[in-house]
C-alpha positions as a printed Julia matrix, in Angstrom:
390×3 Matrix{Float64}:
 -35.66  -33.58   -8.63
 -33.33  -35.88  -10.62
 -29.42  -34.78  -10.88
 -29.86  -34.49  -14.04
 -32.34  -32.21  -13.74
 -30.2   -30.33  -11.04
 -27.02  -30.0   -13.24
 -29.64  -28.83  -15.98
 -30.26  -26.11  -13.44
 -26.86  -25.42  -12.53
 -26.23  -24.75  -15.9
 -29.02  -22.25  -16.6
 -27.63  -20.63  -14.12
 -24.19  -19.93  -15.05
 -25.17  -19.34  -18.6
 -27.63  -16.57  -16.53
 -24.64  -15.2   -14.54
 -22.36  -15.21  -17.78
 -24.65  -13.71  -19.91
 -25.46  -10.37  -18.16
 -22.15   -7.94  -18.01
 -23.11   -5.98  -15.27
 -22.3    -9.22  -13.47
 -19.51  -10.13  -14.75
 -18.27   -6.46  -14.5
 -19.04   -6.81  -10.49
 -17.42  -10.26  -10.05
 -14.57  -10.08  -11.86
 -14.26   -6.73  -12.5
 -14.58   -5.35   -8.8
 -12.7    -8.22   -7.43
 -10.1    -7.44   -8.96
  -9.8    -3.44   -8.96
 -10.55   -4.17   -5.51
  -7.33   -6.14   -4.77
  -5.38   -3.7    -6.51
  -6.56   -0.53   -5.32
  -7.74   -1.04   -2.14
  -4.04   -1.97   -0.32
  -2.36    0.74   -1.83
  -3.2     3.73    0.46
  -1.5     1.2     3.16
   1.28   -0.07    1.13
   4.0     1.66    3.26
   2.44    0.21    6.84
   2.45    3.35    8.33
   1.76    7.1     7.3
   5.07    8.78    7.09
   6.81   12.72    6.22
   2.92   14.68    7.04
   3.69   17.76    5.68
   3.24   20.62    8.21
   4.5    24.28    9.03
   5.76   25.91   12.04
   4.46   29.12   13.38
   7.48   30.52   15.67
   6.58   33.49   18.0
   9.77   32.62   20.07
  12.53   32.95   16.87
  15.1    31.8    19.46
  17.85   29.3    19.82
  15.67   26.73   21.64
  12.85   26.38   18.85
  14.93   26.63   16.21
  16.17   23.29   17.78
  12.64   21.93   18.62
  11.82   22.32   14.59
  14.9    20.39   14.03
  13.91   17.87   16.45
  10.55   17.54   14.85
  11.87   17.26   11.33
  13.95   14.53   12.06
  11.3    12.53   13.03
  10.22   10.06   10.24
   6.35   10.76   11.34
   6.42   14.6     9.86
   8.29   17.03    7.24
   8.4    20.99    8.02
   8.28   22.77    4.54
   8.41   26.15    5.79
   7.3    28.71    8.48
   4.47   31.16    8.35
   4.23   34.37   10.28
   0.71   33.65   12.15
  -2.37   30.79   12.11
  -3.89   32.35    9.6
  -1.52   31.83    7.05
  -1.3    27.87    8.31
  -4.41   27.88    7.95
  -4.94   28.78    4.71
  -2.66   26.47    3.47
  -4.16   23.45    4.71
  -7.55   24.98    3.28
  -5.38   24.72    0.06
  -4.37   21.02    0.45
  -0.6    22.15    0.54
   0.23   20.99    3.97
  -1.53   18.65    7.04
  -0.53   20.65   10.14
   1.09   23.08   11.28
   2.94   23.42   15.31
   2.51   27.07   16.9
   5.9    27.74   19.28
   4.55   30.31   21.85
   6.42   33.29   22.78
   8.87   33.73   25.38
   9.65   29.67   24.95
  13.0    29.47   25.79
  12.3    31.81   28.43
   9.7    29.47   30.33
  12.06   26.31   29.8
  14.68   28.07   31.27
  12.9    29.08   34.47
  11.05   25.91   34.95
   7.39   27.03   33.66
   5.1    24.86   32.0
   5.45   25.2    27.93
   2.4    24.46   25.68
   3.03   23.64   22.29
  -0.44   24.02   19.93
  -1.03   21.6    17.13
  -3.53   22.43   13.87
  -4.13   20.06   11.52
  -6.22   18.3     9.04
  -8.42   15.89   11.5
 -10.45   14.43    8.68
  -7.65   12.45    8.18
  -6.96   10.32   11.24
  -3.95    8.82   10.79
  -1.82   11.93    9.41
  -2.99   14.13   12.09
  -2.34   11.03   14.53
   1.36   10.92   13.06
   1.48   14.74   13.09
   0.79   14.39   17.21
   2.78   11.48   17.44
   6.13   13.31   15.68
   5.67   16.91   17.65
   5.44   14.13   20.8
   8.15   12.75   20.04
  10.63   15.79   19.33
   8.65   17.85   22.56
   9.9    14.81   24.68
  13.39   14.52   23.59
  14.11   18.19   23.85
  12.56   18.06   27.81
  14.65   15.19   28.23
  17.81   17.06   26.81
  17.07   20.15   29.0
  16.53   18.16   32.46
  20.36   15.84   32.04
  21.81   19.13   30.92
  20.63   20.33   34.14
  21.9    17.65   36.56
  25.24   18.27   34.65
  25.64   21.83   35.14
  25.11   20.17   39.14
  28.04   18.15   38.4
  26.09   15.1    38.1
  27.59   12.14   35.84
  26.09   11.82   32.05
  25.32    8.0    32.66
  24.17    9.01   35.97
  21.63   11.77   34.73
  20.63    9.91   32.01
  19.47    7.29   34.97
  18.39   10.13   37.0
  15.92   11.54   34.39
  14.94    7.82   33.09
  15.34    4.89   35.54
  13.63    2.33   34.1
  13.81    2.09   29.69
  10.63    0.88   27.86
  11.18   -2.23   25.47
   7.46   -2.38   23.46
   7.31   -5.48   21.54
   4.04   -6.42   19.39
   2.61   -9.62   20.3
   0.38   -9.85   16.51
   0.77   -6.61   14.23
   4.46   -7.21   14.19
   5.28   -4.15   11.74
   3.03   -1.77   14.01
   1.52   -0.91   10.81
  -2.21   -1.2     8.97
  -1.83   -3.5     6.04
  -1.58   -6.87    7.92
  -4.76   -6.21    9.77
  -6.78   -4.05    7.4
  -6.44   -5.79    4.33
  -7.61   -9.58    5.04
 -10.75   -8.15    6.66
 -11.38   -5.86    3.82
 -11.21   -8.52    1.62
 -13.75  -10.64    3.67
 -15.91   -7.52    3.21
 -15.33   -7.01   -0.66
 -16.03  -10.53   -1.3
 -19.35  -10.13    1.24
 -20.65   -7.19   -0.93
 -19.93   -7.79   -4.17
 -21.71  -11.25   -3.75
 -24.4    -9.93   -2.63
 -24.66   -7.2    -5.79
 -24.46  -10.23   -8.3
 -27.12  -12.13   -6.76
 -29.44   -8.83   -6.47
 -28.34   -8.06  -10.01
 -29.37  -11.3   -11.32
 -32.77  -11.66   -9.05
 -33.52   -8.09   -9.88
 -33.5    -9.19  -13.16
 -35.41  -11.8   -13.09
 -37.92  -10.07  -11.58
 -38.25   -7.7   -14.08
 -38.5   -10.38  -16.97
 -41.19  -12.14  -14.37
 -43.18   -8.93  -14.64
 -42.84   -8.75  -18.46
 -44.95  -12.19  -18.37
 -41.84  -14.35  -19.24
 -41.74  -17.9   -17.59
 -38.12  -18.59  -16.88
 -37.03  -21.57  -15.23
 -36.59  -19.62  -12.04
 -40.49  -19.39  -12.05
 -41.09  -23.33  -13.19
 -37.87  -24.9   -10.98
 -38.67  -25.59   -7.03
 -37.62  -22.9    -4.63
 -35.39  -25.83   -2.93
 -33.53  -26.75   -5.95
 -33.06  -23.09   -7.13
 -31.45  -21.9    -4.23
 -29.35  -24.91   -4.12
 -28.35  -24.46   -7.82
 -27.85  -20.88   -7.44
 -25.56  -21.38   -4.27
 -23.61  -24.3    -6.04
 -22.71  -22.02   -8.78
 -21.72  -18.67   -6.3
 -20.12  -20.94   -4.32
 -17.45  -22.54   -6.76
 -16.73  -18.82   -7.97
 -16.42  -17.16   -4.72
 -14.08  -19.99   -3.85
 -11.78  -18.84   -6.65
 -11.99  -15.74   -5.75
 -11.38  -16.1    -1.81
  -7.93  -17.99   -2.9
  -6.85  -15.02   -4.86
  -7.37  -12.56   -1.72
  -6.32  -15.0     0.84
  -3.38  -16.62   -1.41
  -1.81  -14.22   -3.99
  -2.66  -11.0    -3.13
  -1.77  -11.31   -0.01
   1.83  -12.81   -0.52
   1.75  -10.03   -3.08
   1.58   -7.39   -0.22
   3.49   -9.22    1.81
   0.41   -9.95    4.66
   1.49  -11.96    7.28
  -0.44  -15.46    7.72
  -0.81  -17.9    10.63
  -3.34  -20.13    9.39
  -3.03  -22.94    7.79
  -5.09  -23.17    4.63
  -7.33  -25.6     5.43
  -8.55  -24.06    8.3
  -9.25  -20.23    6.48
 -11.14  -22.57    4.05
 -13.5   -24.21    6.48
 -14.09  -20.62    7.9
 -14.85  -19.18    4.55
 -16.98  -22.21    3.33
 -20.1   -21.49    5.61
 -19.69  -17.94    5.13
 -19.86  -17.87    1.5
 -22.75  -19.79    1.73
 -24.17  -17.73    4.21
 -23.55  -14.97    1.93
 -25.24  -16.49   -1.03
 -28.26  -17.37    0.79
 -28.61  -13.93    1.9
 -28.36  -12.54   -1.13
 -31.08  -14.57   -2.8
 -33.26  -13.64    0.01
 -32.41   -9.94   -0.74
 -32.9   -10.11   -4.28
 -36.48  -11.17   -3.94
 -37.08   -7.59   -3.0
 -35.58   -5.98   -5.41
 -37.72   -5.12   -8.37
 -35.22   -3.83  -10.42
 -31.37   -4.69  -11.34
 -30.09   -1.27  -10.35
 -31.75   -1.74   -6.98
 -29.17   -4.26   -5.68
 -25.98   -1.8    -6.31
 -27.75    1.34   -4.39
 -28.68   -0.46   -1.48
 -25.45   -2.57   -1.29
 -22.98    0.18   -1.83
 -24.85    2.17    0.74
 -24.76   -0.34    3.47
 -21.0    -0.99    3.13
 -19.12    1.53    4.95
 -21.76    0.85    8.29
 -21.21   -2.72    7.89
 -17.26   -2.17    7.99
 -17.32    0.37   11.06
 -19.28   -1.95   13.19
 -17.62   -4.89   12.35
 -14.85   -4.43   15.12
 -11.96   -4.24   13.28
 -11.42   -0.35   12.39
 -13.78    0.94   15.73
 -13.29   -0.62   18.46
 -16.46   -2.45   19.6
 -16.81   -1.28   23.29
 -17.23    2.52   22.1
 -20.28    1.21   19.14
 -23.68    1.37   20.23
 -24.75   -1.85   21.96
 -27.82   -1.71   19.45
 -25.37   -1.44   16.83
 -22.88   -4.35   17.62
 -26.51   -6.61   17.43
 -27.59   -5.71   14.06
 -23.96   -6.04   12.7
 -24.25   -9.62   13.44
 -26.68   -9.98   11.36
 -24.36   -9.6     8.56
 -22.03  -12.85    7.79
 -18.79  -10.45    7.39
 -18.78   -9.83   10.8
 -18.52  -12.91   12.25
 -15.96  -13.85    9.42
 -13.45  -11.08    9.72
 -13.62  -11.69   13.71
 -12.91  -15.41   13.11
 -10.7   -14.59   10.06
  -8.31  -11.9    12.38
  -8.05  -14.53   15.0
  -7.35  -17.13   12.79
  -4.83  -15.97   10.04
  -3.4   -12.49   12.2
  -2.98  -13.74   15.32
  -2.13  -17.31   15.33
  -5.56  -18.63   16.8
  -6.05  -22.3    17.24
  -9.36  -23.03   14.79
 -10.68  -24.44   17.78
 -10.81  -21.02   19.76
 -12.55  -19.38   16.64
 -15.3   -22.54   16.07
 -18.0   -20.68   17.43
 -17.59  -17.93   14.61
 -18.53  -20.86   12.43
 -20.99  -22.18   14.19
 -22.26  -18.48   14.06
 -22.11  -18.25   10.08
 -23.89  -22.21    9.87
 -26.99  -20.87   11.85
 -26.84  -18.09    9.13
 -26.8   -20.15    6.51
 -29.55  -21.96    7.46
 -31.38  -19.24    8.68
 -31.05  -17.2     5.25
 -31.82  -20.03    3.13
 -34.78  -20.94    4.61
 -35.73  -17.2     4.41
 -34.91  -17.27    0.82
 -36.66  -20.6    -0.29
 -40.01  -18.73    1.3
 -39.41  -15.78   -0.69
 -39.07  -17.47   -4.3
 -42.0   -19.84   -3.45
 -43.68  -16.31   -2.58
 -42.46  -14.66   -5.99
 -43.95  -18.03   -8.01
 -46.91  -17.76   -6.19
 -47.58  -13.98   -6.86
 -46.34  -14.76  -10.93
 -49.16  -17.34  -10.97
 -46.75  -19.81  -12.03
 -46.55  -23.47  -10.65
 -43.17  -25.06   -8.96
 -42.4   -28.53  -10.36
């Protein structure tokens, strides 16, 4: 095939992708939303003030001091007490609070006399990081008022403050994050949800518009997807989701994430050649897919479905020692894997490219890989239409 004949291609195929809204609606549309919505829910780093209430069955000077204590811990907020569980209860079932803490009876009592206390926690646990910063707060206060009970102790023995204070903690913790500097979820979240979003939308496009096609192919029409050579389609098609996705990656991985402040450690050059063979990865996969997709609608279904497995076992959110070994395999499979692994190293935490090469290599073999899959399943389809490559 002449270039002329390929930019002839090309430019079928934009004016294919720019002609059907459900497209453009995806690309732009979702990319977009996506950017905006997405990074909200982590906009403050961490999850702050859970609501809870406390369930006292002590009512005595000490708790009253422990639910002061674990109010003025930025992690939770006590709106009120309840008289018993059921009443806690209740209003979590009502979406007014997160948690609640149960004080035991005779708690001042036990602290006093040197018997172990247990402090019960109830919360909303479909919500992992509230109820983690509900623990973490009680924690916190249930510590500090130990701590304060044990000096005053070695006090009342005439011990020195300083030296009690020594006594009851000899050695003082200094925790310093080598990568997530803020301790928080944006910095790490967000750039690998992106990778994903850009991985799945792609994907729907180039369903959408094979699905299509293959519904026209079935109404008898002889498009130039039919008539062009599996080879040059592919390439064409790929050229043009390329060039966009491109755009598109330097949005995520340039404005929006100055906009949310995102730390990064690459330089651009090297996110690029990262991205480059795993857009093109991508694209090749999705022409593959969209060969078996025998309607439009097909490509969103199966997509959407697939995306919240595909970001679990991707090694980010879960950690990958406690997925199923089966699991971790087939998750390579998909090109977002490898990408967020290579992208995290890369951008988060200050990775020389070199150390992260092999995630490229990893998305090249895909790329080839998929797009020899895919040129076998349009010289299929043109076989099965009765219709003659040229």
């Amino acid at each position: 095939m002449t270039m002329n004949k390929f930019f002839a291609l090309v430019v079928l195929e934009i004016k294919s992708i720019f002609a059907d809204r459900s497209i453009l609606l995806t690309m732009f549309g979702g990319i977009i939303m996506y950017s905006i919505l997405y990074p909200l829910p982590y906009s403050q780093q961490v999850s702050r003030n859970a609501e809870i209430v406390v369930v006292d069955h002590d009512r005595s000077s000490m708790s009253r001091e422990l639910i002061r204590m674990v109010n003025a811990t930025p992690d939770t907020h006590i709106t009120g007490q309840v008289d018993s569980v059921r009443d806690a209860e209740a209003l979590i079932e009502q979406g007014d609070i997160k948690g609640f803490l149960i004080i035991p009876e005779h708690f001042r009592r036990d602290l006093l006399m040197k018997k172990p206390v247990t402090l019960s926690l109830g919360g909303d646990a479909s919500y992992f990081m509230t109820y983690s910063t509900i623990t973490s707060g009680i924690l916190k206060a249930g510590g500090t008022l130990s701590a304060q009970i044990k000096v005053a102790r070695l006090t009342v023995d005439k011990e020195n403050i300083l030296l009690a204070k020594q006594q009851w903690q000899p050695a003082s913790l200094n925790l310093q994050p080598v990568f997530n500097q803020g301790n928080g979820y944006l910095d790490y979240v967000v750039p690998a949800v992106f990778i994903l979003i850009l991985q799945q939308t792609l994907l729907i496009v180039s369903g959408i518009l094979s699905g299509s096609q293959n519904e026209r192919s079935r109404a008898k029409e002889q498009g130039y997807w039919l008539t062009a050579s599996p080879t040059s389609l592919l390439l064409a098609r790929c050229s043009v989701f390329l060039s966009l996705y491109l755009v598109f990656s330097l949005y995520y991985f340039g404005f929006a994430l100055d906009m949310y402040g995102v730390n990064r450690l690459a330089a651009a050059w090297d996110i690029i050649k990262l991205l480059v063979p795993f857009l093109l990865a991508v694209a090749c996969l999705g022409v593959a897919l969209g060969q078996l997709y025998n309607q439009a609608e097909t490509a969103t279904q199966v997509i959407l479905f697939s995306s919240m497995p595909v970001l679990f076992s991707s090694g980010f959110i879960w950690p990958i020692s406690e997925i199923p070994a089966w699991l971790v395999t087939v998750s390579q499979l998909f090109p977002s894997t490898a990408a967020i692994q290579g992208l995290l190293q890369l951008n988060q935490m200050g990775a020389d490219f070199e150390m992260v090469r092999h995630f490229q290599t990893q998305l090249l073999i895909q790329c080839f890989a998929y797009a020899l899959l895919a040129i076998m399943l349009l010289a299929y389809k043109q076989r099965k239409y009765s219709i003659s490559a040229v």
